[in-house]
């Protein structure tokens, strides 16, 4: 297939607006989950970056390591192959973009398109040429655990408590799939609309323990009083209300959506940049990746 004819809309190297447009065009997926590819694209961006370790300066979105089995096949990344497949036609349309730029740009584009804040994003990531630089498995958070684990994981990335709670607000979006994680269900009624509803529900509902029949996983459940639909929270979500320091920020964001959007936007932008070194002009200077990828 002639790449420039695929979809009839190839773009010039560096035309990230054209890539954003292609991502927006694929968000509507009537046969997938709640009708949108948006939430799983956000999760792909987050998991691509959330392996970062400040101490060793390893992991992060640079490199697009999930293309390799060692990272892509991590049980923590189950289901994200859907997100990567959604983006393949975009990569074919804009072959000059690296996967690491595409995955992060798709995440911030989806957040905005679902009614969330604009998240500042910068290009220049390159893709690993082999799997020798991949971070070890086990760096992403385990939903069955509590506040101490959440802190250990996010402090390792260089985040503080307020940023942790802000980022957790991404659970306004999407759902759990027993086949991926053992957990099942959505956090809010409209999981394709970004809002602070997750924080409001954490505080307003009575959350009772429930075992997921398919997996035996323990999660929390509540029935929405308006729609009578069952909603869910992970043990790590509930930990944000039982830990006093986290709970302060949950209350703050439940009351002030604009503040949540502002903090989320800043924290997500920071997440996308973890481990990426830039010179004064903003050019990425990491040298451990493929040469010849697109550079701004
Ligand atoms: Fe999450 N998340 N996440 N999450 N997450 C899941 C789904 C989604 C944890 C566990 C899970 C963040 C933080 C945490 C999104 C975004 C973000 C699922 C369900 C589990 C389990 C996966 C499945 O079954 O398909 C845990 C634990 C944490 C933690 O902080 C302790 C953060 C920081 C983000 C972010 O984007 C900033 C999104 C979006 C989804 C929905 C995916 C989908 O397919 O829908």
CSV table of C-alpha atoms and ligand atoms in Angstrom, one decimal:
chain,number,residue,atom,x,y,z
A,1,UNK,CA,0.0,0.0,0.0
A,2,UNK,CA,1.3,3.4,-0.9
A,3,UNK,CA,1.6,5.1,2.5
A,4,UNK,CA,0.8,8.5,1.2
A,5,UNK,CA,-2.4,7.3,-0.2
A,6,UNK,CA,-3.5,5.4,2.9
A,7,UNK,CA,-6.6,7.3,4.0
A,8,UNK,CA,-5.7,9.9,1.4
A,9,UNK,CA,-4.3,12.2,4.1
A,10,UNK,CA,-0.6,11.8,4.7
A,11,UNK,CA,1.1,14.7,6.5
A,12,UNK,CA,4.4,16.5,6.5
A,13,UNK,CA,6.9,15.5,9.2
A,14,UNK,CA,6.2,17.6,12.3
A,15,UNK,CA,2.6,18.3,11.5
A,16,UNK,CA,1.3,17.2,14.9
A,17,UNK,CA,-2.0,18.9,14.4
A,18,UNK,CA,-2.7,16.4,11.6
A,19,UNK,CA,-1.9,13.6,13.9
A,20,UNK,CA,-4.2,15.0,16.6
A,21,UNK,CA,-7.0,15.2,14.0
A,22,UNK,CA,-6.5,11.5,13.0
A,23,UNK,CA,-6.7,10.5,16.7
A,24,UNK,CA,-9.9,12.5,17.2
A,25,UNK,CA,-11.3,10.8,14.1
A,26,UNK,CA,-10.8,7.4,15.6
A,27,UNK,CA,-12.2,8.0,19.1
A,28,UNK,CA,-15.7,7.1,18.2
A,29,UNK,CA,-15.8,3.2,18.3
A,30,UNK,CA,-19.5,2.2,18.6
A,31,UNK,CA,-18.7,-1.5,19.2
A,32,UNK,CA,-16.0,-1.0,21.8
A,33,UNK,CA,-16.6,-0.7,25.5
A,34,UNK,CA,-18.6,2.6,26.1
A,35,UNK,CA,-18.3,3.6,22.5
A,36,UNK,CA,-15.0,5.4,22.7
A,37,UNK,CA,-11.3,4.5,22.3
A,38,UNK,CA,-10.5,7.5,24.4
A,39,UNK,CA,-10.1,5.9,27.9
A,40,UNK,CA,-7.8,3.1,26.8
A,41,UNK,CA,-5.7,5.6,24.9
A,42,UNK,CA,-5.3,7.6,28.1
A,43,UNK,CA,-4.3,4.4,29.9
A,44,UNK,CA,-1.7,3.6,27.2
A,45,UNK,CA,-0.1,7.0,27.6
A,46,UNK,CA,0.0,6.7,31.4
A,47,UNK,CA,1.4,3.1,31.4
A,48,UNK,CA,4.0,4.0,28.8
A,49,UNK,CA,5.3,6.7,31.2
A,50,UNK,CA,4.5,5.3,34.6
A,51,UNK,CA,7.5,2.9,34.7
A,52,UNK,CA,9.8,5.9,35.4
A,53,UNK,CA,12.3,5.6,38.3
A,54,UNK,CA,13.9,8.8,39.4
A,55,UNK,CA,16.7,7.1,41.2
A,56,UNK,CA,18.1,5.1,38.2
A,57,UNK,CA,16.6,7.5,35.6
A,58,UNK,CA,15.1,4.5,33.7
A,59,UNK,CA,11.7,3.8,32.3
A,60,UNK,CA,9.2,6.5,31.1
A,61,UNK,CA,7.5,7.2,27.8
A,62,UNK,CA,10.6,7.6,25.7
A,63,UNK,CA,11.4,4.4,23.8
A,64,UNK,CA,7.8,3.0,23.4
A,65,UNK,CA,9.0,-0.2,25.2
A,66,UNK,CA,5.5,-1.7,25.2
A,67,UNK,CA,6.1,-2.8,21.5
A,68,UNK,CA,8.2,-5.5,23.0
A,69,UNK,CA,6.9,-8.6,24.9
A,70,UNK,CA,8.9,-7.9,28.0
A,71,UNK,CA,6.9,-4.7,28.6
A,72,UNK,CA,3.9,-5.2,26.4
A,73,UNK,CA,3.2,-8.6,27.9
A,74,UNK,CA,3.4,-7.4,31.5
A,75,UNK,CA,0.1,-8.5,33.1
A,76,UNK,CA,-0.2,-4.8,34.3
A,77,UNK,CA,-0.5,-3.8,30.6
A,78,UNK,CA,-3.2,-6.4,29.7
A,79,UNK,CA,-5.8,-4.7,27.4
A,80,UNK,CA,-3.5,-2.0,26.1
A,81,UNK,CA,-2.9,-4.0,22.9
A,82,UNK,CA,-6.3,-2.6,22.0
A,83,UNK,CA,-5.1,0.9,22.3
A,84,UNK,CA,-2.0,0.2,20.3
A,85,UNK,CA,-4.1,-1.4,17.5
A,86,UNK,CA,-6.5,1.6,17.5
A,87,UNK,CA,-3.4,3.7,16.7
A,88,UNK,CA,-1.9,1.6,14.0
A,89,UNK,CA,-3.9,3.3,11.2
A,90,UNK,CA,-2.7,6.7,12.5
A,91,UNK,CA,0.9,5.5,12.4
A,92,UNK,CA,0.4,4.4,8.8
A,93,UNK,CA,-1.1,7.8,7.9
A,94,UNK,CA,1.8,9.7,9.6
A,95,UNK,CA,4.7,7.2,9.4
A,96,UNK,CA,7.2,9.9,10.5
A,97,UNK,CA,5.9,10.1,14.0
A,98,UNK,CA,7.6,7.8,16.6
A,99,UNK,CA,5.4,5.4,18.6
A,100,UNK,CA,6.5,7.1,21.9
A,101,UNK,CA,5.3,10.5,20.6
A,102,UNK,CA,2.2,9.0,19.1
A,103,UNK,CA,1.1,7.2,22.3
A,104,UNK,CA,1.6,10.2,24.5
A,105,UNK,CA,0.1,12.6,22.0
A,106,UNK,CA,-3.0,10.3,21.6
A,107,UNK,CA,-3.5,10.3,25.4
A,108,UNK,CA,-3.5,14.1,25.8
A,109,UNK,CA,-5.6,14.5,22.7
A,110,UNK,CA,-8.2,12.0,24.0
A,111,UNK,CA,-8.3,13.8,27.4
A,112,UNK,CA,-9.1,17.1,25.7
A,113,UNK,CA,-11.6,15.5,23.3
A,114,UNK,CA,-13.5,13.9,26.2
A,115,UNK,CA,-14.0,17.3,27.8
A,116,UNK,CA,-10.9,17.4,29.9
A,117,UNK,CA,-8.2,20.0,30.1
A,118,UNK,CA,-5.6,20.9,27.5
A,119,UNK,CA,-2.4,19.1,28.6
A,120,UNK,CA,0.8,20.6,27.2
A,121,UNK,CA,2.8,18.1,25.2
A,122,UNK,CA,6.1,18.3,23.5
A,123,UNK,CA,7.5,16.0,20.7
A,124,UNK,CA,10.9,14.5,20.1
A,125,UNK,CA,10.7,11.0,21.8
A,126,UNK,CA,12.5,8.2,20.0
A,127,UNK,CA,11.7,4.5,19.9
A,128,UNK,CA,14.0,1.8,21.3
A,129,UNK,CA,15.6,-0.3,18.5
A,130,UNK,CA,15.6,-3.4,20.6
A,131,UNK,CA,14.4,-4.6,24.1
A,132,UNK,CA,17.7,-4.2,25.9
A,133,UNK,CA,16.7,-0.9,27.6
A,134,UNK,CA,13.3,-1.9,29.0
A,135,UNK,CA,12.4,-1.3,32.6
A,136,UNK,CA,11.7,-4.4,34.7
A,137,UNK,CA,8.1,-5.4,35.3
A,138,UNK,CA,6.4,-4.6,38.5
A,139,UNK,CA,6.8,-0.8,38.5
A,140,UNK,CA,3.1,0.0,37.8
A,141,UNK,CA,0.7,0.2,40.7
A,142,UNK,CA,-1.2,-2.8,42.0
A,143,UNK,CA,-4.9,-2.0,42.6
A,144,UNK,CA,-5.3,-4.5,45.4
A,145,UNK,CA,-3.0,-2.5,47.7
A,146,UNK,CA,-3.2,0.6,49.9
A,147,UNK,CA,-1.8,4.1,50.5
A,148,UNK,CA,1.8,2.9,51.3
A,149,UNK,CA,2.1,1.1,48.0
A,150,UNK,CA,0.6,4.0,46.1
A,151,UNK,CA,3.1,6.4,47.6
A,152,UNK,CA,6.1,4.0,47.0
A,153,UNK,CA,5.1,3.8,43.3
A,154,UNK,CA,4.4,7.5,42.6
A,155,UNK,CA,7.2,8.9,44.8
A,156,UNK,CA,9.5,6.7,42.7
A,157,UNK,CA,8.3,8.6,39.7
A,158,UNK,CA,8.9,11.9,41.5
A,159,UNK,CA,5.3,12.8,42.3
A,160,UNK,CA,3.9,14.1,45.6
A,161,UNK,CA,0.6,13.4,47.4
A,162,UNK,CA,-1.3,16.2,45.7
A,163,UNK,CA,-0.2,15.1,42.3
A,164,UNK,CA,-1.0,11.5,43.1
A,165,UNK,CA,-4.6,12.4,43.9
A,166,UNK,CA,-4.9,14.6,40.9
A,167,UNK,CA,-3.7,11.9,38.5
A,168,UNK,CA,-6.0,9.4,40.1
A,169,UNK,CA,-8.9,11.5,38.8
A,170,UNK,CA,-8.2,9.8,35.5
A,171,UNK,CA,-10.5,7.1,36.8
A,172,UNK,CA,-13.4,9.3,35.7
A,173,UNK,CA,-12.6,7.6,32.4
A,174,UNK,CA,-13.2,4.1,31.2
A,175,UNK,CA,-13.7,0.9,33.0
A,176,UNK,CA,-12.1,-2.3,34.4
A,177,UNK,CA,-12.4,-5.5,32.5
A,178,UNK,CA,-12.2,-8.8,34.6
A,179,UNK,CA,-10.3,-10.4,31.7
A,180,UNK,CA,-7.6,-7.8,31.9
A,181,UNK,CA,-7.1,-7.0,35.6
A,182,UNK,CA,-9.6,-9.2,37.5
A,183,UNK,CA,-11.6,-6.0,38.4
A,184,UNK,CA,-14.9,-5.2,36.7
A,185,UNK,CA,-17.0,-2.2,36.0
A,186,UNK,CA,-16.8,1.6,35.7
A,187,UNK,CA,-16.2,4.3,38.2
A,188,UNK,CA,-18.7,6.9,37.0
A,189,UNK,CA,-21.9,6.9,34.9
A,190,UNK,CA,-20.5,8.7,31.9
A,191,UNK,CA,-17.0,7.1,31.5
A,192,UNK,CA,-16.2,9.0,28.3
A,193,UNK,CA,-16.7,12.4,29.7
A,194,UNK,CA,-13.8,13.9,31.8
A,195,UNK,CA,-15.0,15.5,35.0
A,196,UNK,CA,-14.5,15.4,38.8
A,197,UNK,CA,-17.3,13.0,39.3
A,198,UNK,CA,-14.9,10.3,40.5
A,199,UNK,CA,-14.0,12.4,43.5
A,200,UNK,CA,-17.6,13.3,44.3
A,201,UNK,CA,-18.7,9.6,44.2
A,202,UNK,CA,-15.8,8.6,46.4
A,203,UNK,CA,-17.2,10.8,49.1
A,204,UNK,CA,-21.0,10.7,48.4
A,205,UNK,CA,-21.5,6.9,48.0
A,206,UNK,CA,-21.4,4.1,50.5
A,207,UNK,CA,-18.8,1.7,49.1
A,208,UNK,CA,-19.2,-1.9,50.2
A,209,UNK,CA,-16.8,-4.8,49.5
A,210,UNK,CA,-17.6,-7.1,46.7
A,211,UNK,CA,-15.9,-10.1,45.2
A,212,UNK,CA,-15.8,-10.2,41.4
A,213,UNK,CA,-17.2,-13.6,40.4
A,214,UNK,CA,-15.0,-14.2,37.4
A,215,UNK,CA,-11.7,-13.5,39.2
A,216,UNK,CA,-12.2,-13.6,42.9
A,217,UNK,CA,-10.8,-10.0,43.1
A,218,UNK,CA,-12.0,-7.8,45.9
A,219,UNK,CA,-13.3,-4.4,44.9
A,220,UNK,CA,-15.9,-1.9,46.2
A,221,UNK,CA,-19.4,-1.4,44.8
A,222,UNK,CA,-22.2,1.1,45.1
A,223,UNK,CA,-25.5,1.5,43.2
A,224,UNK,CA,-25.9,4.9,41.6
A,225,UNK,CA,-29.1,6.4,43.1
A,226,UNK,CA,-30.2,8.0,39.8
A,227,UNK,CA,-29.4,5.4,37.2
A,228,UNK,CA,-29.5,2.4,39.5
A,229,UNK,CA,-26.4,1.2,37.7
A,230,UNK,CA,-23.6,-0.5,39.8
A,231,UNK,CA,-20.4,1.6,40.0
A,232,UNK,CA,-17.1,0.4,41.3
A,233,UNK,CA,-13.9,1.5,43.1
A,234,UNK,CA,-10.6,-0.2,43.4
A,235,UNK,CA,-9.0,-0.8,46.8
A,236,UNK,CA,-6.4,1.9,45.7
A,237,UNK,CA,-9.2,4.3,45.0
A,238,UNK,CA,-10.8,3.8,48.4
A,239,UNK,CA,-7.3,4.3,50.0
A,240,UNK,CA,-7.5,7.9,48.8
A,241,UNK,CA,-10.4,8.5,51.2
A,242,UNK,CA,-9.0,6.5,54.2
A,243,UNK,CA,-5.6,8.1,54.1
A,244,UNK,CA,-6.0,11.6,55.8
A,245,UNK,CA,-3.5,13.4,53.6
A,246,UNK,CA,-4.9,12.0,50.3
A,247,UNK,CA,-8.4,12.6,51.6
A,248,UNK,CA,-7.7,16.3,51.9
A,249,UNK,CA,-7.1,16.5,48.1
A,250,UNK,CA,-10.1,14.3,47.3
A,251,UNK,CA,-12.4,16.7,49.1
A,252,UNK,CA,-10.7,19.7,47.4
A,253,UNK,CA,-11.1,18.2,43.9
A,254,UNK,CA,-14.7,17.1,44.6
A,255,UNK,CA,-15.6,20.7,45.4
A,256,UNK,CA,-13.6,22.5,42.7
A,257,UNK,CA,-13.6,21.0,39.2
A,258,UNK,CA,-11.5,23.9,37.8
A,259,UNK,CA,-8.8,23.3,40.3
A,260,UNK,CA,-8.8,19.6,39.6
A,261,UNK,CA,-8.5,20.3,35.8
A,262,UNK,CA,-5.6,22.6,36.4
A,263,UNK,CA,-3.7,20.2,38.7
A,264,UNK,CA,-4.5,17.2,36.5
A,265,UNK,CA,-3.2,19.0,33.4
A,266,UNK,CA,0.1,19.9,35.1
A,267,UNK,CA,0.6,16.5,36.6
A,268,UNK,CA,-0.2,14.6,33.4
A,269,UNK,CA,2.1,16.8,31.4
A,270,UNK,CA,4.9,16.1,33.9
A,271,UNK,CA,4.1,12.4,33.6
A,272,UNK,CA,4.5,12.5,29.9
A,273,UNK,CA,7.9,14.1,30.2
A,274,UNK,CA,9.4,11.8,32.9
A,275,UNK,CA,12.9,10.7,31.9
A,276,UNK,CA,13.0,12.9,28.8
A,277,UNK,CA,16.0,15.2,28.7
A,278,UNK,CA,15.9,18.3,26.5
A,279,UNK,CA,18.3,21.0,25.5
A,280,UNK,CA,17.7,24.7,25.8
A,281,UNK,CA,15.7,24.6,22.5
A,282,UNK,CA,13.6,21.8,23.8
A,283,UNK,CA,15.2,19.1,21.6
A,284,UNK,CA,15.3,15.7,23.2
A,285,UNK,CA,18.9,14.7,24.0
A,286,UNK,CA,18.4,11.1,25.3
A,287,UNK,CA,20.9,9.1,23.3
A,288,UNK,CA,19.9,5.6,24.2
A,289,UNK,CA,17.2,5.3,21.6
A,290,UNK,CA,16.9,4.8,17.9
A,291,UNK,CA,18.7,7.4,15.7
A,292,UNK,CA,16.9,9.0,12.9
A,293,UNK,CA,13.5,9.2,14.5
A,294,UNK,CA,11.7,12.5,13.9
A,295,UNK,CA,13.3,15.3,15.9
A,296,UNK,CA,11.7,18.7,16.4
B,1,LIG,FE1,-5.9,3.3,36.3
B,1,LIG,N1,-6.6,1.4,36.2
B,1,LIG,N2,-4.8,2.9,38.0
B,1,LIG,N3,-5.0,5.1,36.2
B,1,LIG,N4,-6.8,3.6,34.5
B,1,LIG,C1,-7.4,0.8,35.3
B,1,LIG,C2,-8.0,1.5,34.3
B,1,LIG,C3,-7.7,2.8,33.9
B,1,LIG,C4,-4.8,1.7,38.6
B,1,LIG,C5,-5.4,0.5,38.2
B,1,LIG,C6,-6.2,0.4,37.1
B,1,LIG,C7,-4.2,5.6,37.1
B,1,LIG,C8,-3.8,5.1,38.4
B,1,LIG,C9,-4.1,3.8,38.7
B,1,LIG,C10,-6.7,4.8,33.8
B,1,LIG,C11,-5.9,5.9,34.0
B,1,LIG,C12,-5.1,6.0,35.1
B,1,LIG,C13,-7.7,-0.5,35.6
B,1,LIG,C14,-8.6,-1.5,34.8
B,1,LIG,C15,-6.9,-0.8,36.7
B,1,LIG,C16,-6.9,-2.2,37.5
B,1,LIG,C17,-7.8,-2.1,33.7
B,1,LIG,C18,-8.7,-3.1,32.9
B,1,LIG,O1,-9.2,-4.0,33.6
B,1,LIG,O2,-8.8,-3.0,31.7
B,1,LIG,C19,-4.1,1.8,39.9
B,1,LIG,C20,-3.9,0.7,40.9
B,1,LIG,C21,-3.7,3.1,40.0
B,1,LIG,C22,-3.0,3.8,41.1
B,1,LIG,O3,-2.7,5.0,41.0
B,1,LIG,C23,-2.7,3.3,42.2
B,1,LIG,C24,-3.6,6.9,36.6
B,1,LIG,C25,-2.6,7.7,37.4
B,1,LIG,C26,-4.2,7.1,35.4
B,1,LIG,C27,-3.9,8.2,34.5
B,1,LIG,O4,-4.3,8.2,33.3
B,1,LIG,C28,-3.2,9.5,34.9
B,1,LIG,C29,-7.7,4.7,32.7
B,1,LIG,C30,-8.0,5.9,31.8
B,1,LIG,C31,-8.4,3.5,32.8
B,1,LIG,C32,-9.5,3.0,31.9
B,1,LIG,C33,-8.9,2.1,30.8
B,1,LIG,C34,-10.0,1.5,30.0
B,1,LIG,O5,-9.7,0.6,29.2
B,1,LIG,O6,-11.2,2.0,30.0
